[in-house]
């Protein structure tokens, strides 16, 4: 049984081959990330400067910086968070702490999967029909942010629910046995022990929200608007749409400008993602039970 | 000892009792909000697109390749070419993404260990984080010249370009879900097979893959949904010309991209505007069915 | 002090999880200031019985019960504020649970729920409960340490201290000694004998000798049936039920 019989040798060789094959497939999948980053840095790096970040575009967007787009994206993300985080956390609390195993819960779960799966352009149509027209927000930061909030709601719900469910059930039972209500249990034991996991999800949502383009195209983001928004009823430029515009709609753009915009956008998004991942890793290390 | 029959505390609904009640109502509202939003999406899109009914000719819409809503003399709304565009791009994307994602999932779940595993997972997550407009930009500025040079074709914005990009975009979600499905197979199965002297690959092929096949199928379905619904990348990398593709180097136009490109130019309430919302309903319905199917398959796992 | 009202009374109590019957038609009474033992093999409905008393069925999907279950002379279903009911009943389950709070906050949890705010008062409660649970000497210098990071045996005593901090009139113990070493077990048993002066104790145990040492009367549960309720010694003489004697003598179960 312990001899290296021909059959075992053949198995071992095949094992090695299969292993390498799968490693190659994985590598081919993840290498583009590094490649893309490399190309963006190489071609767009020269565009980066403080002026690029903190001045307004000039000469029909063929020169100058991207300040209004940067500020606009921050407006959109912040308002989207204000709307979606409370709703998302409430929904996750319901699903994790309250929901009985019944048809309604299954319907909610299906709805969440669908909210996450509906094409972004369909969310855009919803935003136009509901927020721009029906609720009368017009094309504005408000309408765009609400659209983004609905679209990224599943990210908050799913990550919050995961964080809540990582808290062992026995902790809840111990509290209930002492006469704590569900809410007291959540407030004193469940939330304090999942808040960092919830935060990780929120950071992830920021990264997702900042990169979205289609949902804001017709709801509040403007192609060119070289000043900063003053209220939520204004339109605004946004990083993601700005990249689309300088890449496809504006003639005679210097080569490094769109690459610079892309670099800033992806830098923002990946930085948020990296923070979220680092946070999660750190959390796993400092286990409290 | 107190006489508890006389003690009112047990019947008094105190602050704690009422705040618990209030919170349970609030979180319930949060919970059903997801359903309300899904219904809202359907209702509001239908509301905007409803008036299209009078222009609705099923034969033309599903039978014609001519999408010319802006034509003065003869506006037609044939979506066949758009469907073909979406199908060709999504199809090619899946051809690339399915084997690679499943391969990567198998490697990450069954072969990789410790640090390698963590690094690979992070990279897959990074891949998922790249915004679609950046993908489109890459298709436009990097892949386009690359395809023109390599294959000596006049234009590189085509099925191949957008299919490749869509494949890379759909891969992370498929890899993640497929890996979850593989991880859900109990270790006892693997140990039992390994105790019989099977190699890792034999264990994977004979034991793990069959046990996880429903989860893998759900992963593929969700990947299809992602590819099918992608907008910006397809808009920028597919060439955006109405075409029934005959080769991977043909430019095409997708359903999603059509809405994105044309909605800004239409007058609210015009037949063209309404037609775009009808396309939205179509997209919504198809993704709903895909997600429903994936959900039923996953539920099948939990039951069985 | 001594009243004729039983502290706990169940009449024809049946418990089901979905279709599965956990306890069928049990009827007995537990008198005030008594240590009432419950023994029997696994899956005979002992823990389910405890869960009915403090209405944990509301947190257990699929769990239902029928028949009468009275605590302090009132049906447990008639209490309008279940949380108030649970605050009067201390529970210790077999697996120790130290909440991820400091040792101090673990024990102060229930008093705070009950509205105790004064620092001196809380300090006194924490010390008294930890002493009673035979844990004070080991943790008095690290009351700020996380309760969930104590050793298993310490966590179990922390759980007992927490149950006592509610100043319950009924204490339910479910195989508390599983995670505790024999010496500590003996110390806790001594504490229980004292506590009996102040409260009613229901002791579910898999250690027949523990029941013999502590319990005034003992019920024998078998396969979801309450076979006998008798003074504990009667189990060993066979006066209660022959099956009970077979069990306590180790012939099955």
PDB file of N, CA, C and O in Angstrom, chain B residues 134-172:
ATOM      1  N   UNK B 134     -14.350  52.110 -15.774  1.00  0.00           N
ATOM      2  CA  UNK B 134     -12.904  51.916 -15.962  1.00  0.00           C
ATOM      3  C   UNK B 134     -12.650  50.737 -16.894  1.00  0.00           C
ATOM      4  O   UNK B 134     -11.794  50.789 -17.774  1.00  0.00           O
ATOM      5  N   UNK B 135     -13.428  49.670 -16.721  1.00  0.00           N
ATOM      6  CA  UNK B 135     -13.320  48.537 -17.653  1.00  0.00           C
ATOM      7  C   UNK B 135     -13.580  49.016 -19.084  1.00  0.00           C
ATOM      8  O   UNK B 135     -12.854  48.648 -20.021  1.00  0.00           O
ATOM      9  N   UNK B 136     -14.637  49.801 -19.260  1.00  0.00           N
ATOM     10  CA  UNK B 136     -14.956  50.301 -20.586  1.00  0.00           C
ATOM     11  C   UNK B 136     -13.811  51.131 -21.155  1.00  0.00           C
ATOM     12  O   UNK B 136     -13.432  51.004 -22.327  1.00  0.00           O
ATOM     13  N   UNK B 137     -13.242  51.936 -20.282  1.00  0.00           N
ATOM     14  CA  UNK B 137     -12.119  52.778 -20.676  1.00  0.00           C
ATOM     15  C   UNK B 137     -10.933  51.918 -21.121  1.00  0.00           C
ATOM     16  O   UNK B 137     -10.265  52.221 -22.115  1.00  0.00           O
ATOM     17  N   UNK B 138     -10.706  50.830 -20.414  1.00  0.00           N
ATOM     18  CA  UNK B 138      -9.611  49.928 -20.784  1.00  0.00           C
ATOM     19  C   UNK B 138      -9.886  49.275 -22.138  1.00  0.00           C
ATOM     20  O   UNK B 138      -8.996  49.154 -22.982  1.00  0.00           O
ATOM     21  N   UNK B 139     -11.161  48.894 -22.345  1.00  0.00           N
ATOM     22  CA  UNK B 139     -11.526  48.324 -23.643  1.00  0.00           C
ATOM     23  C   UNK B 139     -11.258  49.316 -24.765  1.00  0.00           C
ATOM     24  O   UNK B 139     -10.744  48.968 -25.827  1.00  0.00           O
ATOM     25  N   UNK B 140     -11.596  50.555 -24.471  1.00  0.00           N
ATOM     26  CA  UNK B 140     -11.479  51.605 -25.477  1.00  0.00           C
ATOM     27  C   UNK B 140     -10.021  51.951 -25.782  1.00  0.00           C
ATOM     28  O   UNK B 140      -9.638  52.108 -26.941  1.00  0.00           O
ATOM     29  N   UNK B 141      -9.212  52.067 -24.769  1.00  0.00           N
ATOM     30  CA  UNK B 141      -7.868  52.626 -24.966  1.00  0.00           C
ATOM     31  C   UNK B 141      -6.757  51.592 -25.017  1.00  0.00           C
ATOM     32  O   UNK B 141      -5.728  51.831 -25.613  1.00  0.00           O
ATOM     33  N   UNK B 142      -6.950  50.431 -24.383  1.00  0.00           N
ATOM     34  CA  UNK B 142      -5.869  49.447 -24.372  1.00  0.00           C
ATOM     35  C   UNK B 142      -6.168  48.267 -25.285  1.00  0.00           C
ATOM     36  O   UNK B 142      -5.387  47.905 -26.152  1.00  0.00           O
ATOM     37  N   UNK B 143      -7.361  47.677 -25.096  1.00  0.00           N
ATOM     38  CA  UNK B 143      -7.701  46.489 -25.883  1.00  0.00           C
ATOM     39  C   UNK B 143      -7.925  46.832 -27.350  1.00  0.00           C
ATOM     40  O   UNK B 143      -7.546  46.058 -28.240  1.00  0.00           O
ATOM     41  N   UNK B 144      -8.535  47.969 -27.600  1.00  0.00           N
ATOM     42  CA  UNK B 144      -8.866  48.353 -28.972  1.00  0.00           C
ATOM     43  C   UNK B 144      -7.628  48.341 -29.886  1.00  0.00           C
ATOM     44  O   UNK B 144      -7.595  47.590 -30.865  1.00  0.00           O
ATOM     45  N   UNK B 145      -6.578  49.113 -29.565  1.00  0.00           N
ATOM     46  CA  UNK B 145      -5.386  49.055 -30.418  1.00  0.00           C
ATOM     47  C   UNK B 145      -4.743  47.677 -30.431  1.00  0.00           C
ATOM     48  O   UNK B 145      -4.212  47.241 -31.470  1.00  0.00           O
ATOM     49  N   UNK B 146      -4.818  47.000 -29.300  1.00  0.00           N
ATOM     50  CA  UNK B 146      -4.218  45.670 -29.207  1.00  0.00           C
ATOM     51  C   UNK B 146      -4.875  44.710 -30.195  1.00  0.00           C
ATOM     52  O   UNK B 146      -4.198  43.939 -30.905  1.00  0.00           O
ATOM     53  N   UNK B 147      -6.209  44.749 -30.260  1.00  0.00           N
ATOM     54  CA  UNK B 147      -6.928  43.848 -31.165  1.00  0.00           C
ATOM     55  C   UNK B 147      -6.651  44.231 -32.615  1.00  0.00           C
ATOM     56  O   UNK B 147      -6.424  43.369 -33.467  1.00  0.00           O
ATOM     57  N   UNK B 148      -6.629  45.536 -32.891  1.00  0.00           N
ATOM     58  CA  UNK B 148      -6.361  45.983 -34.260  1.00  0.00           C
ATOM     59  C   UNK B 148      -4.999  45.468 -34.737  1.00  0.00           C
ATOM     60  O   UNK B 148      -4.874  44.894 -35.823  1.00  0.00           O
ATOM     61  N   UNK B 149      -4.011  45.611 -33.865  1.00  0.00           N
ATOM     62  CA  UNK B 149      -2.665  45.153 -34.227  1.00  0.00           C
ATOM     63  C   UNK B 149      -2.591  43.643 -34.379  1.00  0.00           C
ATOM     64  O   UNK B 149      -2.128  43.114 -35.384  1.00  0.00           O
ATOM     65  N   UNK B 150      -3.062  42.945 -33.347  1.00  0.00           N
ATOM     66  CA  UNK B 150      -2.894  41.499 -33.308  1.00  0.00           C
ATOM     67  C   UNK B 150      -3.616  40.802 -34.441  1.00  0.00           C
ATOM     68  O   UNK B 150      -3.081  39.883 -35.070  1.00  0.00           O
ATOM     69  N   UNK B 151      -4.854  41.207 -34.705  1.00  0.00           N
ATOM     70  CA  UNK B 151      -5.652  40.462 -35.680  1.00  0.00           C
ATOM     71  C   UNK B 151      -5.763  41.170 -37.017  1.00  0.00           C
ATOM     72  O   UNK B 151      -6.444  40.681 -37.911  1.00  0.00           O
ATOM     73  N   UNK B 152      -5.114  42.328 -37.114  1.00  0.00           N
ATOM     74  CA  UNK B 152      -5.125  43.077 -38.363  1.00  0.00           C
ATOM     75  C   UNK B 152      -6.555  43.332 -38.858  1.00  0.00           C
ATOM     76  O   UNK B 152      -6.926  42.958 -39.965  1.00  0.00           O
ATOM     77  N   UNK B 153      -7.371  43.918 -37.971  1.00  0.00           N
ATOM     78  CA  UNK B 153      -8.744  44.260 -38.341  1.00  0.00           C
ATOM     79  C   UNK B 153      -8.887  45.777 -38.266  1.00  0.00           C
ATOM     80  O   UNK B 153      -8.108  46.434 -37.565  1.00  0.00           O
ATOM     81  N   UNK B 154      -9.865  46.336 -38.969  1.00  0.00           N
ATOM     82  CA  UNK B 154      -9.970  47.793 -38.996  1.00  0.00           C
ATOM     83  C   UNK B 154     -10.395  48.399 -37.663  1.00  0.00           C
ATOM     84  O   UNK B 154     -10.017  49.523 -37.352  1.00  0.00           O
ATOM     85  N   UNK B 155     -11.190  47.683 -36.910  1.00  0.00           N
ATOM     86  CA  UNK B 155     -11.643  48.270 -35.638  1.00  0.00           C
ATOM     87  C   UNK B 155     -11.629  47.217 -34.529  1.00  0.00           C
ATOM     88  O   UNK B 155     -11.956  46.054 -34.759  1.00  0.00           O
ATOM     89  N   UNK B 156     -11.216  47.642 -33.377  1.00  0.00           N
ATOM     90  CA  UNK B 156     -11.070  46.689 -32.277  1.00  0.00           C
ATOM     91  C   UNK B 156     -12.178  46.764 -31.248  1.00  0.00           C
ATOM     92  O   UNK B 156     -12.143  46.083 -30.233  1.00  0.00           O
ATOM     93  N   UNK B 157     -13.174  47.637 -31.494  1.00  0.00           N
ATOM     94  CA  UNK B 157     -14.322  47.696 -30.583  1.00  0.00           C
ATOM     95  C   UNK B 157     -15.357  46.717 -31.103  1.00  0.00           C
ATOM     96  O   UNK B 157     -16.071  47.006 -32.049  1.00  0.00           O
ATOM     97  N   UNK B 158     -15.410  45.526 -30.513  1.00  0.00           N
ATOM     98  CA  UNK B 158     -16.181  44.446 -31.126  1.00  0.00           C
ATOM     99  C   UNK B 158     -16.606  43.429 -30.081  1.00  0.00           C
ATOM    100  O   UNK B 158     -16.375  43.607 -28.886  1.00  0.00           O
ATOM    101  N   UNK B 159     -17.223  42.361 -30.550  1.00  0.00           N
ATOM    102  CA  UNK B 159     -17.677  41.294 -29.667  1.00  0.00           C
ATOM    103  C   UNK B 159     -16.512  40.763 -28.839  1.00  0.00           C
ATOM    104  O   UNK B 159     -16.633  40.553 -27.625  1.00  0.00           O
ATOM    105  N   UNK B 160     -15.353  40.568 -29.501  1.00  0.00           N
ATOM    106  CA  UNK B 160     -14.198  40.000 -28.804  1.00  0.00           C
ATOM    107  C   UNK B 160     -13.784  40.904 -27.636  1.00  0.00           C
ATOM    108  O   UNK B 160     -13.612  40.449 -26.500  1.00  0.00           O
ATOM    109  N   UNK B 161     -13.631  42.180 -27.945  1.00  0.00           N
ATOM    110  CA  UNK B 161     -13.207  43.148 -26.931  1.00  0.00           C
ATOM    111  C   UNK B 161     -14.158  43.168 -25.732  1.00  0.00           C
ATOM    112  O   UNK B 161     -13.758  42.929 -24.590  1.00  0.00           O
ATOM    113  N   UNK B 162     -15.440  43.407 -26.002  1.00  0.00           N
ATOM    114  CA  UNK B 162     -16.366  43.527 -24.883  1.00  0.00           C
ATOM    115  C   UNK B 162     -16.609  42.183 -24.210  1.00  0.00           C
ATOM    116  O   UNK B 162     -16.846  42.124 -23.002  1.00  0.00           O
ATOM    117  N   UNK B 163     -16.521  41.089 -24.988  1.00  0.00           N
ATOM    118  CA  UNK B 163     -16.682  39.766 -24.388  1.00  0.00           C
ATOM    119  C   UNK B 163     -15.571  39.473 -23.391  1.00  0.00           C
ATOM    120  O   UNK B 163     -15.821  38.969 -22.292  1.00  0.00           O
ATOM    121  N   UNK B 164     -14.332  39.792 -23.796  1.00  0.00           N
ATOM    122  CA  UNK B 164     -13.201  39.582 -22.892  1.00  0.00           C
ATOM    123  C   UNK B 164     -13.379  40.386 -21.607  1.00  0.00           C
ATOM    124  O   UNK B 164     -13.202  39.879 -20.490  1.00  0.00           O
ATOM    125  N   UNK B 165     -13.740  41.651 -21.781  1.00  0.00           N
ATOM    126  CA  UNK B 165     -13.883  42.525 -20.619  1.00  0.00           C
ATOM    127  C   UNK B 165     -15.020  42.076 -19.720  1.00  0.00           C
ATOM    128  O   UNK B 165     -14.884  41.986 -18.498  1.00  0.00           O
ATOM    129  N   UNK B 166     -16.137  41.718 -20.353  1.00  0.00           N
ATOM    130  CA  UNK B 166     -17.277  41.243 -19.577  1.00  0.00           C
ATOM    131  C   UNK B 166     -16.939  39.951 -18.848  1.00  0.00           C
ATOM    132  O   UNK B 166     -17.373  39.725 -17.715  1.00  0.00           O
ATOM    133  N   UNK B 167     -16.135  39.114 -19.499  1.00  0.00           N
ATOM    134  CA  UNK B 167     -15.700  37.867 -18.868  1.00  0.00           C
ATOM    135  C   UNK B 167     -14.934  38.166 -17.584  1.00  0.00           C
ATOM    136  O   UNK B 167     -15.192  37.587 -16.526  1.00  0.00           O
ATOM    137  N   UNK B 168     -14.004  39.107 -17.688  1.00  0.00           N
ATOM    138  CA  UNK B 168     -13.217  39.471 -16.503  1.00  0.00           C
ATOM    139  C   UNK B 168     -14.100  40.103 -15.423  1.00  0.00           C
ATOM    140  O   UNK B 168     -13.859  39.944 -14.234  1.00  0.00           O
ATOM    141  N   UNK B 169     -15.140  40.819 -15.866  1.00  0.00           N
ATOM    142  CA  UNK B 169     -16.017  41.453 -14.890  1.00  0.00           C
ATOM    143  C   UNK B 169     -16.926  40.448 -14.195  1.00  0.00           C
ATOM    144  O   UNK B 169     -17.245  40.593 -13.020  1.00  0.00           O
ATOM    145  N   UNK B 170     -17.375  39.446 -14.951  1.00  0.00           N
ATOM    146  CA  UNK B 170     -18.286  38.458 -14.363  1.00  0.00           C
ATOM    147  C   UNK B 170     -17.520  37.419 -13.553  1.00  0.00           C
ATOM    148  O   UNK B 170     -18.094  36.749 -12.700  1.00  0.00           O
ATOM    149  N   UNK B 171     -16.217  37.290 -13.828  1.00  0.00           N
ATOM    150  CA  UNK B 171     -15.439  36.229 -13.171  1.00  0.00           C
ATOM    151  C   UNK B 171     -15.417  36.313 -11.642  1.00  0.00           C
ATOM    152  O   UNK B 171     -15.599  35.285 -10.987  1.00  0.00           O
ATOM    153  N   UNK B 172     -15.187  37.490 -11.058  1.00  0.00           N
ATOM    154  CA  UNK B 172     -15.071  37.494  -9.590  1.00  0.00           C
ATOM    155  C   UNK B 172     -16.319  36.993  -8.874  1.00  0.00           C
ATOM    156  O   UNK B 172     -16.215  36.202  -7.942  1.00  0.00           O
TER     157      UNK B 172
END
